[in-house]
Short mmCIF file of C-alpha atoms in Angstrom, two decimals:
data_model
loop_
_atom_site.label_atom_id
_atom_site.label_comp_id
_atom_site.label_asym_id
_atom_site.label_seq_id
_atom_site.Cartn_x
_atom_site.Cartn_y
_atom_site.Cartn_z
CA MET A 1 7.55 21.42 27.49
CA ILE A 2 7.86 17.99 25.85
CA ASP A 3 9.59 16.77 28.99
CA GLY A 4 6.44 17.56 30.87
CA GLU A 5 8.14 19.27 33.84
CA ASP A 6 5.67 22.17 34.12
CA GLU A 7 3.70 21.65 37.36
CA MET A 8 0.69 23.43 35.83
CA ILE A 9 0.13 20.57 33.36
CA PRO A 10 -2.70 18.26 34.54
CA THR A 11 -1.44 14.76 35.36
CA ILE A 12 -3.29 11.46 34.93
CA HIS A 13 -1.89 8.20 36.34
CA SER A 14 -2.52 5.00 34.38
CA ASP A 15 -1.31 1.44 34.71
CA VAL A 16 -1.01 1.13 30.93
CA VAL A 17 -1.14 3.85 28.26
CA VAL A 18 -1.71 2.63 24.69
CA ILE A 19 -0.75 5.03 21.89
CA GLY A 20 -2.99 4.27 18.91
CA GLY A 21 -6.59 3.06 18.84
CA GLY A 22 -6.49 0.80 15.79
CA PRO A 23 -6.73 -3.01 15.88
CA ALA A 24 -3.35 -3.44 17.62
CA GLY A 25 -4.03 -0.76 20.22
CA LEU A 26 -7.56 -1.99 20.95
CA ALA A 27 -6.38 -5.58 21.39
CA ALA A 28 -3.52 -4.41 23.62
CA ALA A 29 -5.81 -2.30 25.80
CA ILE A 30 -8.32 -5.12 26.26
CA ALA A 31 -5.57 -7.64 27.05
CA ALA A 32 -3.99 -5.25 29.57
CA LYS A 33 -7.33 -4.77 31.31
CA GLU A 34 -8.05 -8.50 31.33
CA ASN A 35 -4.60 -9.20 32.79
CA GLY A 36 -4.98 -7.04 35.85
CA ALA A 37 -4.34 -3.45 34.78
CA ASP A 38 -7.00 -1.35 36.51
CA ARG A 39 -6.46 1.91 34.62
CA VAL A 40 -5.90 1.55 30.88
CA MET A 41 -5.93 4.58 28.58
CA ILE A 42 -5.96 4.64 24.75
CA LEU A 43 -4.72 7.83 23.06
CA GLU A 44 -5.92 8.08 19.44
CA ARG A 45 -5.22 10.98 17.08
CA ASP A 46 -8.24 10.31 14.81
CA ARG A 47 -11.76 11.35 15.75
CA GLU A 48 -12.85 7.76 16.45
CA LEU A 49 -11.35 4.45 17.50
CA GLY A 50 -10.77 1.65 15.00
CA GLY A 51 -7.92 3.04 12.95
CA ILE A 52 -7.65 2.05 9.31
CA LEU A 53 -10.37 -0.58 9.77
CA GLN A 54 -13.08 2.10 9.62
CA GLN A 55 -12.39 2.71 5.92
CA CYS A 56 -12.00 -0.98 5.00
CA ILE A 57 -15.61 -1.76 4.15
CA HIS A 58 -14.75 -4.96 2.25
CA THR A 59 -15.06 -8.38 3.88
CA GLY A 60 -12.24 -10.78 4.77
CA PHE A 61 -11.50 -9.71 8.34
CA GLY A 62 -11.72 -11.99 11.37
CA LEU A 63 -11.45 -15.36 9.66
CA GLN A 64 -8.88 -16.52 12.21
CA ILE A 65 -9.89 -14.60 15.34
CA PHE A 66 -13.69 -14.95 15.04
CA LYS A 67 -13.94 -17.81 12.51
CA GLU A 68 -16.28 -15.68 10.40
CA GLU A 69 -15.98 -13.10 7.64
CA LEU A 70 -16.43 -9.48 8.71
CA THR A 71 -15.95 -6.04 7.24
CA GLY A 72 -13.32 -3.76 8.76
CA PRO A 73 -15.84 -1.64 10.69
CA GLU A 74 -17.54 -4.79 11.99
CA TYR A 75 -14.22 -6.19 13.18
CA ALA A 76 -13.31 -2.90 14.86
CA SER A 77 -16.72 -2.51 16.52
CA ARG A 78 -16.36 -5.82 18.35
CA PHE A 79 -13.14 -4.65 19.97
CA ILE A 80 -14.40 -1.13 20.64
CA GLU A 81 -17.52 -2.51 22.34
CA ARG A 82 -15.47 -4.97 24.39
CA ALA A 83 -13.01 -2.27 25.44
CA MET A 84 -15.75 0.10 26.58
CA ASN A 85 -17.65 -2.67 28.40
CA ILE A 86 -14.65 -3.64 30.55
CA GLY A 87 -13.73 -0.06 31.42
CA VAL A 88 -10.91 0.85 29.06
CA GLN A 89 -10.69 4.65 28.83
CA SER A 90 -9.91 6.51 25.62
CA ARG A 91 -9.14 9.98 24.35
CA THR A 92 -9.72 10.53 20.63
CA ASN A 93 -8.65 13.52 18.54
CA THR A 94 -5.55 13.42 20.74
CA MET A 95 -2.00 13.97 19.51
CA VAL A 96 0.89 12.47 21.49
CA LEU A 97 3.72 14.99 21.55
CA GLY A 98 6.34 12.87 23.22
CA VAL A 99 7.18 9.85 25.38
CA ARG A 100 9.94 9.65 27.97
CA LYS A 101 11.92 6.63 29.11
CA ASP A 102 10.28 6.89 32.54
CA ARG A 103 6.98 6.18 30.72
CA THR A 104 5.65 9.72 30.94
CA VAL A 105 3.47 10.59 27.95
CA LEU A 106 2.61 14.16 26.94
CA ALA A 107 -0.53 14.58 24.80
CA VAL A 108 -2.88 17.33 23.69
CA ASN A 109 -6.45 17.58 22.40
CA PRO A 110 -9.00 20.39 21.97
CA GLY A 111 -11.07 19.38 24.99
CA ASP A 112 -8.45 18.63 27.64
CA GLY A 113 -5.61 20.79 26.39
CA LEU A 114 -2.13 19.61 27.36
CA VAL A 115 -2.11 16.55 29.64
CA ARG A 116 0.70 14.50 31.19
CA TYR A 117 0.09 10.76 31.55
CA ILE A 118 2.29 8.83 33.96
CA ALA A 119 2.13 5.13 33.12
CA GLY A 120 3.34 1.88 34.61
CA ALA A 121 3.85 0.64 31.04
CA VAL A 122 3.39 2.08 27.55
CA VAL A 123 2.29 0.26 24.38
CA LEU A 124 3.20 1.80 21.02
CA ALA A 125 0.54 0.93 18.43
CA MET A 126 0.73 3.81 15.94
CA GLY A 127 0.29 1.66 12.83
CA CYS A 128 1.95 2.49 9.52
CA ARG A 129 1.89 5.01 6.68
CA GLU A 130 2.08 4.86 2.90
CA ARG A 131 5.02 5.62 0.67
CA THR A 132 4.39 8.60 -1.61
CA ARG A 133 5.53 9.67 -5.07
CA GLY A 134 8.40 11.55 -3.45
CA ALA A 135 9.80 8.28 -2.14
CA LEU A 136 9.74 6.82 -5.66
CA ALA A 137 11.12 9.81 -7.59
CA ILE A 138 8.98 9.11 -10.68
CA PRO A 139 9.98 11.62 -13.37
CA GLY A 140 7.52 13.79 -15.25
CA THR A 141 5.22 16.70 -14.48
CA ARG A 142 3.44 17.32 -11.17
CA PRO A 143 -0.27 17.42 -12.02
CA ALA A 144 -3.29 16.66 -9.87
CA GLY A 145 -4.66 13.11 -9.90
CA ILE A 146 -1.86 11.27 -8.06
CA PHE A 147 -2.97 9.61 -4.81
CA THR A 148 -1.88 6.91 -2.42
CA ALA A 149 -4.25 3.94 -2.41
CA GLY A 150 -5.14 4.37 1.27
CA THR A 151 -6.10 8.01 0.72
CA VAL A 152 -8.43 7.04 -2.10
CA GLN A 153 -9.89 4.26 0.05
CA ARG A 154 -10.86 6.86 2.62
CA TYR A 155 -12.19 9.27 -0.03
CA VAL A 156 -14.43 6.65 -1.63
CA ASN A 157 -15.55 4.64 1.41
CA MET A 158 -15.89 7.36 4.04
CA GLU A 159 -16.09 10.75 2.31
CA GLY A 160 -18.04 9.75 -0.81
CA TYR A 161 -15.59 11.16 -3.39
CA MET A 162 -14.40 9.50 -6.61
CA PRO A 163 -10.77 10.33 -7.47
CA GLY A 164 -11.17 9.87 -11.23
CA ARG A 165 -12.58 7.71 -14.01
CA LYS A 166 -9.62 6.25 -15.92
CA ILE A 167 -7.23 4.83 -13.36
CA VAL A 168 -3.84 3.11 -13.28
CA ILE A 169 -2.52 1.59 -10.06
CA LEU A 170 1.22 1.31 -9.43
CA GLY A 171 1.99 -1.49 -7.01
CA SER A 172 0.07 -4.68 -6.30
CA GLY A 173 -0.11 -4.38 -2.53
CA ASP A 174 -3.33 -5.56 -0.91
CA VAL A 175 -4.80 -2.06 -0.56
CA GLY A 176 -4.09 -1.29 -4.21
CA MET A 177 -5.73 -4.49 -5.46
CA ILE A 178 -8.74 -4.02 -3.17
CA MET A 179 -9.16 -0.48 -4.49
CA ALA A 180 -8.93 -1.74 -8.07
CA ARG A 181 -12.04 -3.79 -7.38
CA ARG A 182 -13.75 -1.05 -5.37
CA LEU A 183 -13.25 1.60 -8.06
CA THR A 184 -14.45 -0.79 -10.76
CA LEU A 185 -17.63 -1.40 -8.77
CA GLU A 186 -18.11 2.38 -8.57
CA GLY A 187 -17.94 2.68 -12.35
CA ALA A 188 -14.31 3.64 -12.95
CA GLU A 189 -12.15 1.98 -15.60
CA VAL A 190 -9.06 0.48 -13.95
CA LYS A 191 -6.76 0.08 -16.92
CA ALA A 192 -4.00 -1.91 -15.23
CA VAL A 193 -2.17 -2.71 -12.02
CA ILE A 194 1.57 -2.28 -12.52
CA GLU A 195 4.05 -4.27 -10.35
CA ILE A 196 7.83 -3.85 -10.51
CA TYR A 197 8.57 -7.30 -9.07
CA PRO A 198 7.99 -10.59 -10.94
CA TYR A 199 5.40 -11.61 -8.31
CA PRO A 200 2.36 -9.83 -6.81
CA GLY A 201 2.91 -7.69 -3.75
CA GLY A 202 -0.21 -8.83 -1.92
CA LEU A 203 -2.12 -11.96 -0.98
CA THR A 204 -3.02 -14.51 -3.64
CA ARG A 205 -6.69 -14.30 -2.69
CA ASN A 206 -6.71 -10.60 -3.58
CA VAL A 207 -5.07 -11.26 -6.95
CA VAL A 208 -7.91 -13.65 -7.75
CA GLN A 209 -10.86 -11.87 -6.15
CA CYS A 210 -9.92 -8.26 -6.95
CA LEU A 211 -8.12 -8.47 -10.29
CA GLU A 212 -8.75 -11.74 -12.14
CA ASP A 213 -12.46 -11.87 -11.28
CA PHE A 214 -12.89 -8.35 -12.71
CA GLY A 215 -10.65 -8.72 -15.76
CA ILE A 216 -8.14 -6.13 -14.54
CA PRO A 217 -4.67 -6.69 -16.06
CA LEU A 218 -1.74 -7.26 -13.69
CA LEU A 219 1.54 -6.36 -15.41
CA LEU A 220 4.44 -7.90 -13.50
CA SER A 221 8.06 -6.75 -13.95
CA HIS A 222 6.86 -3.30 -15.07
CA THR A 223 6.96 0.17 -13.55
CA VAL A 224 5.85 3.72 -14.26
CA THR A 225 8.68 5.70 -15.80
CA LYS A 226 6.94 8.99 -16.60
CA ILE A 227 3.86 11.01 -15.68
CA GLU A 228 2.32 13.49 -18.14
CA GLY A 229 -0.26 16.23 -17.66
CA ARG A 230 -0.61 19.97 -17.03
CA GLU A 231 -3.34 20.57 -14.44
CA ARG A 232 -4.42 16.90 -14.30
CA VAL A 233 -2.77 13.59 -15.17
CA SER A 234 -3.36 12.83 -18.86
CA SER A 235 -1.18 9.75 -19.33
CA ILE A 236 1.59 7.67 -17.80
CA THR A 237 4.42 5.77 -19.45
CA ILE A 238 5.25 2.26 -18.26
CA SER A 239 8.34 0.16 -19.05
CA ARG A 240 9.37 -3.40 -18.48
CA VAL A 241 12.20 -3.85 -15.96
CA ASP A 242 15.15 -6.25 -15.99
CA ASP A 243 16.37 -8.55 -13.22
CA ASP A 244 17.93 -5.55 -11.46
CA LEU A 245 14.58 -3.71 -11.59
CA LYS A 246 15.95 -1.18 -14.09
CA PRO A 247 13.67 0.00 -16.96
CA VAL A 248 14.50 -1.68 -20.28
CA PRO A 249 14.91 0.89 -23.11
CA GLY A 250 12.52 0.37 -26.00
CA THR A 251 9.78 -1.26 -23.91
CA GLU A 252 7.91 1.97 -23.15
CA GLU A 253 4.11 2.00 -23.44
CA VAL A 254 1.81 5.02 -22.94
CA ILE A 255 -1.47 4.56 -21.08
CA GLU A 256 -4.02 7.37 -21.13
CA CYS A 257 -5.57 7.98 -17.70
CA ASP A 258 -6.70 10.77 -15.39
CA THR A 259 -5.63 9.19 -12.10
CA LEU A 260 -2.59 7.31 -10.77
CA LEU A 261 -2.86 5.41 -7.50
CA LEU A 262 0.29 4.44 -5.61
CA SER A 263 0.25 1.18 -3.68
CA VAL A 264 3.99 0.86 -3.26
CA GLY A 265 4.44 -0.25 0.30
CA LEU A 266 3.82 0.75 3.89
CA ILE A 267 6.25 2.04 6.49
CA PRO A 268 5.87 1.56 10.27
CA GLU A 269 4.99 4.88 11.94
CA ASN A 270 7.83 5.38 14.39
CA GLU A 271 8.67 9.04 14.93
CA LEU A 272 7.86 8.65 18.62
CA SER A 273 9.98 5.49 18.83
CA ARG A 274 13.00 7.17 17.26
CA GLU A 275 12.70 10.28 19.42
CA LEU A 276 12.58 8.02 22.46
CA GLY A 277 15.79 6.28 21.40
CA ILE A 278 14.27 2.83 20.86
CA GLU A 279 16.42 0.47 18.82
CA ILE A 280 15.00 0.24 15.28
CA ASP A 281 15.45 -2.76 12.99
CA PRO A 282 16.53 -1.40 9.57
CA ARG A 283 14.92 -4.41 7.86
CA THR A 284 11.42 -3.76 9.20
CA GLY A 285 11.59 -0.04 9.98
CA GLY A 286 10.03 -0.83 13.37
CA PRO A 287 11.32 -1.40 16.90
CA VAL A 288 13.40 -4.42 17.82
CA VAL A 289 11.18 -6.41 20.20
CA THR A 290 11.22 -9.52 22.36
CA ASN A 291 8.60 -12.25 22.13
CA GLU A 292 6.77 -10.29 24.84
CA MET A 293 6.74 -7.33 22.40
CA GLU A 294 8.98 -5.30 24.74
CA THR A 295 11.25 -2.80 23.00
CA SER A 296 14.86 -2.03 23.89
CA ILE A 297 13.56 0.35 26.58
CA GLU A 298 12.22 -1.42 29.64
CA GLY A 299 8.48 -1.09 30.20
CA ILE A 300 7.76 0.19 26.68
CA PHE A 301 6.12 -2.29 24.34
CA ALA A 302 5.16 -2.16 20.65
CA CYS A 303 2.86 -4.17 18.41
CA GLY A 304 1.11 -4.41 15.07
CA ASN A 305 2.12 -2.42 12.01
CA ALA A 306 4.25 -0.08 14.11
CA VAL A 307 6.62 -3.05 14.50
CA HIS A 308 6.34 -4.57 11.01
CA VAL A 309 3.72 -4.43 8.27
CA ASN A 310 1.39 -7.41 8.61
CA ASP A 311 -0.74 -9.09 5.95
CA LEU A 312 -3.75 -9.83 8.15
CA VAL A 313 -5.48 -7.92 10.92
CA ASP A 314 -5.71 -11.21 12.85
CA ASN A 315 -1.91 -11.19 13.21
CA VAL A 316 -2.00 -7.56 14.32
CA THR A 317 -4.56 -8.48 16.96
CA ARG A 318 -2.45 -11.36 18.26
CA GLU A 319 0.57 -9.09 18.66
CA GLY A 320 -1.60 -6.54 20.44
CA ILE A 321 -2.81 -9.19 22.87
CA VAL A 322 0.77 -10.21 23.69
CA ALA A 323 1.90 -6.59 24.08
CA GLY A 324 -1.04 -5.66 26.29
CA SER A 325 -0.69 -8.73 28.48
CA SER A 326 3.04 -8.12 28.86
CA ALA A 327 2.49 -4.43 29.65
CA ALA A 328 -0.03 -5.29 32.39
CA ILE A 329 2.37 -7.78 33.95
CA TYR A 330 5.22 -5.27 33.81
CA ALA A 331 3.09 -2.51 35.35
CA ARG A 332 2.21 -4.85 38.21
CA LYS A 333 5.51 -6.69 38.79
CA GLY A 334 8.28 -4.84 36.99
CA ALA A 335 11.02 -6.72 35.15
CA SER A 336 11.47 -10.38 36.11
CA ALA A 337 14.79 -11.63 37.43
CA GLY A 338 16.70 -14.42 35.74
CA ARG A 339 15.90 -13.38 32.19
CA ARG A 340 18.21 -13.82 29.24
CA LEU A 341 17.76 -12.72 25.64
CA LEU A 342 18.30 -15.09 22.72
CA GLN A 343 18.83 -13.15 19.49
CA ILE A 344 17.19 -14.41 16.28
CA VAL A 345 19.15 -13.18 13.25
CA PRO A 346 17.80 -13.28 9.66
CA GLY A 347 20.09 -15.56 7.67
CA GLU A 348 20.22 -16.83 4.10
CA GLY A 349 16.86 -16.59 2.36
CA VAL A 350 15.12 -14.61 5.15
CA ARG A 351 14.33 -10.91 4.72
CA TYR A 352 13.32 -10.23 8.33
CA VAL A 353 12.07 -11.92 11.47
CA VAL A 354 9.96 -10.62 14.38
CA PRO A 355 10.53 -10.85 17.31
CA GLN A 356 14.23 -10.33 16.99
CA ARG A 357 14.86 -11.54 20.55
CA ILE A 358 13.32 -14.24 22.68
CA THR A 359 13.24 -13.78 26.44
CA LEU A 360 14.14 -16.99 28.25
CA ILE A 361 13.74 -17.85 31.91
CA HIS A 362 15.88 -20.72 33.14
CA ASP A 363 14.41 -23.31 35.47
CA GLY A 364 17.06 -25.91 36.12
CA ASP A 365 17.92 -27.50 32.80
CA ALA A 366 14.73 -26.23 31.15
CA ALA A 367 14.29 -23.00 29.21
CA MET A 368 10.91 -21.34 29.08
CA THR A 369 9.61 -18.15 27.57
CA GLY A 370 8.81 -15.25 29.84
CA ASP A 371 5.60 -14.34 31.62
CA SER A 372 3.30 -13.89 28.64
CA GLY A 373 4.71 -13.89 25.13
CA ALA A 374 4.49 -17.23 23.38
CA ALA A 375 7.52 -18.22 21.32
CA ARG A 376 6.23 -17.46 17.83
CA LEU A 377 8.15 -15.95 14.94
CA SER A 378 6.81 -13.91 12.02
CA LEU A 379 9.08 -13.87 8.99
CA ARG A 380 9.26 -13.03 5.32
CA VAL A 381 11.48 -14.84 2.87
CA ALA A 382 13.85 -12.87 0.66
CA ARG A 383 12.66 -14.45 -2.61
CA SER A 384 9.91 -16.71 -3.92
CA MET A 385 10.51 -20.37 -3.12
CA ILE A 386 8.89 -23.69 -3.93
CA SER A 387 9.10 -26.37 -1.24
CA ALA A 388 10.91 -24.19 1.29
CA ARG A 389 12.46 -25.42 4.52
CA ILE A 390 12.87 -23.05 7.46
CA ASN A 391 15.86 -23.77 9.72
CA LEU A 392 17.50 -22.47 12.86
CA VAL A 393 21.27 -22.51 12.46
CA SER A 394 23.38 -22.65 15.61
CA GLN A 395 27.16 -23.17 15.68
CA GLY A 396 27.10 -24.80 12.28
CA ARG A 397 24.18 -27.04 13.22
CA SER A 398 21.00 -26.74 11.12
CA ILE A 399 17.79 -27.54 13.00
CA PRO A 400 14.67 -27.96 10.81
CA VAL A 401 11.74 -25.90 12.09
CA ALA A 402 9.10 -26.03 9.36
CA ARG A 403 8.42 -26.83 5.71
CA LYS A 404 6.34 -24.67 3.38
CA ARG A 405 5.03 -25.84 0.02
CA ARG A 406 5.37 -22.28 -1.24
CA ALA A 407 6.89 -19.14 0.25
CA ARG A 408 6.74 -15.60 -1.18
CA PRO A 409 8.07 -12.29 0.17
CA SER A 410 4.56 -10.83 -0.01
CA GLU A 411 3.09 -13.43 2.36
CA MET A 412 4.19 -13.48 5.99
CA ILE A 413 4.97 -16.86 7.59
CA ASP A 414 3.80 -17.51 11.15
CA LEU A 415 6.17 -19.93 12.89
CA PRO A 416 5.56 -21.36 16.39
CA LEU A 417 8.72 -22.55 18.14
CA ARG A 418 8.33 -25.87 19.94
CA PRO A 419 9.39 -26.03 23.62
CA ASP A 420 11.85 -28.87 22.89
CA LEU A 421 13.48 -26.74 20.18
CA LEU A 422 13.80 -23.80 22.58
CA ARG A 423 15.50 -26.03 25.12
CA GLU A 424 17.90 -27.21 22.45
CA ILE A 425 19.08 -23.66 21.67
CA ALA A 426 18.62 -22.15 25.13
CA THR A 427 22.33 -21.92 25.89
CA GLU A 428 23.09 -19.91 22.73
CA LYS A 429 23.39 -16.11 22.59
CA SER A 430 22.16 -15.92 19.01
CA VAL A 431 20.92 -18.21 16.23
CA PHE A 432 20.28 -17.66 12.53
CA LEU A 433 16.92 -18.25 10.86
CA THR A 434 17.34 -19.45 7.26
CA ALA A 435 15.10 -20.51 4.37
CA GLU A 436 16.16 -23.00 1.69
CA GLU A 437 14.36 -23.96 -1.49
CA GLY A 438 13.72 -27.46 -2.84
CA VAL A 439 15.17 -29.47 0.02
#
């Protein structure tokens, strides 16, 4: 049934099918439509478009794309309105059951039942999910009162429920810090934000605006080592950790609380990608992509947090635009001849880089990127650095690309690649991207 061979299943033909109606999927659908795709369909499992943005009622969105400060719902509404105005179709409350390499998508919803979509190109924009307590293996009892930060964000902002009154947050990711502020404004006592690393896990602006401005303690190099409580959390035990992130005996401290929020990282949502056989980068947990956001399977593209977890929705939108534009071009023209892939490999000081491959088209002695995707890299460094230099290393040659006054693993670096630099490395099969401190 997943293969969609049953002739009784209704079939819909689309130029581009986008799986996921969040910021990446909306941007991809609009870009596909604006680049010549007549029939563009968004398939979204939630009851409305917009994705996670609908529960992000704080401001800070759109500073780069719109040059103004918007809430999450405001940012989403602009794209939803644009998509509907230009004729993008959508099906909400729709679960995608499977995708085939021939770009056949099988989906189901209560209104249409089981439907087969045959697409010229597919864009994967499923977003990401939160790590849970099970992924952390925190010892102790199993009482009520333990939530992921995103779940509580939805409870408070959309459903009108408060999770508790005396709250500890494990992990200083952006969602966790934003919820520390939100819960404080709703009258809860946020006793502390606990971070296992010696640096915050989110943006500096959120450390200042969400924690420091509200007097909420941020305990770095600490973690939760025990949870206590029968029916409900009554206390947690925290400990300092050493350089290997192991709890230091004798540093335990008990904090009384009724709620523990987990903000311990996000994981790209890629069950569909894995079932399809798409190559997955173990560093990001998302598909390996080209600068046109094409995956290892021809005609199937991916973008946003399904590829790697981004800091800003503006970056997600940009990737969606590239993926949608590329998908429209592929649906119209197919794969271009004369392409060659240049592999970008994370080297010393770099945790990961996206895209992992750059598609080059040769024109005489020149090397250009392919039809749509600009040559831009997104990377995270492996450790905090002061005065960092980013290099491309090819055959023992180190080519400076950029300098950063400060670089932290929690803050993604956006790195355009100059055309002259691309020409310089165009004959290589692979190059390393490195980051050095204090040079």
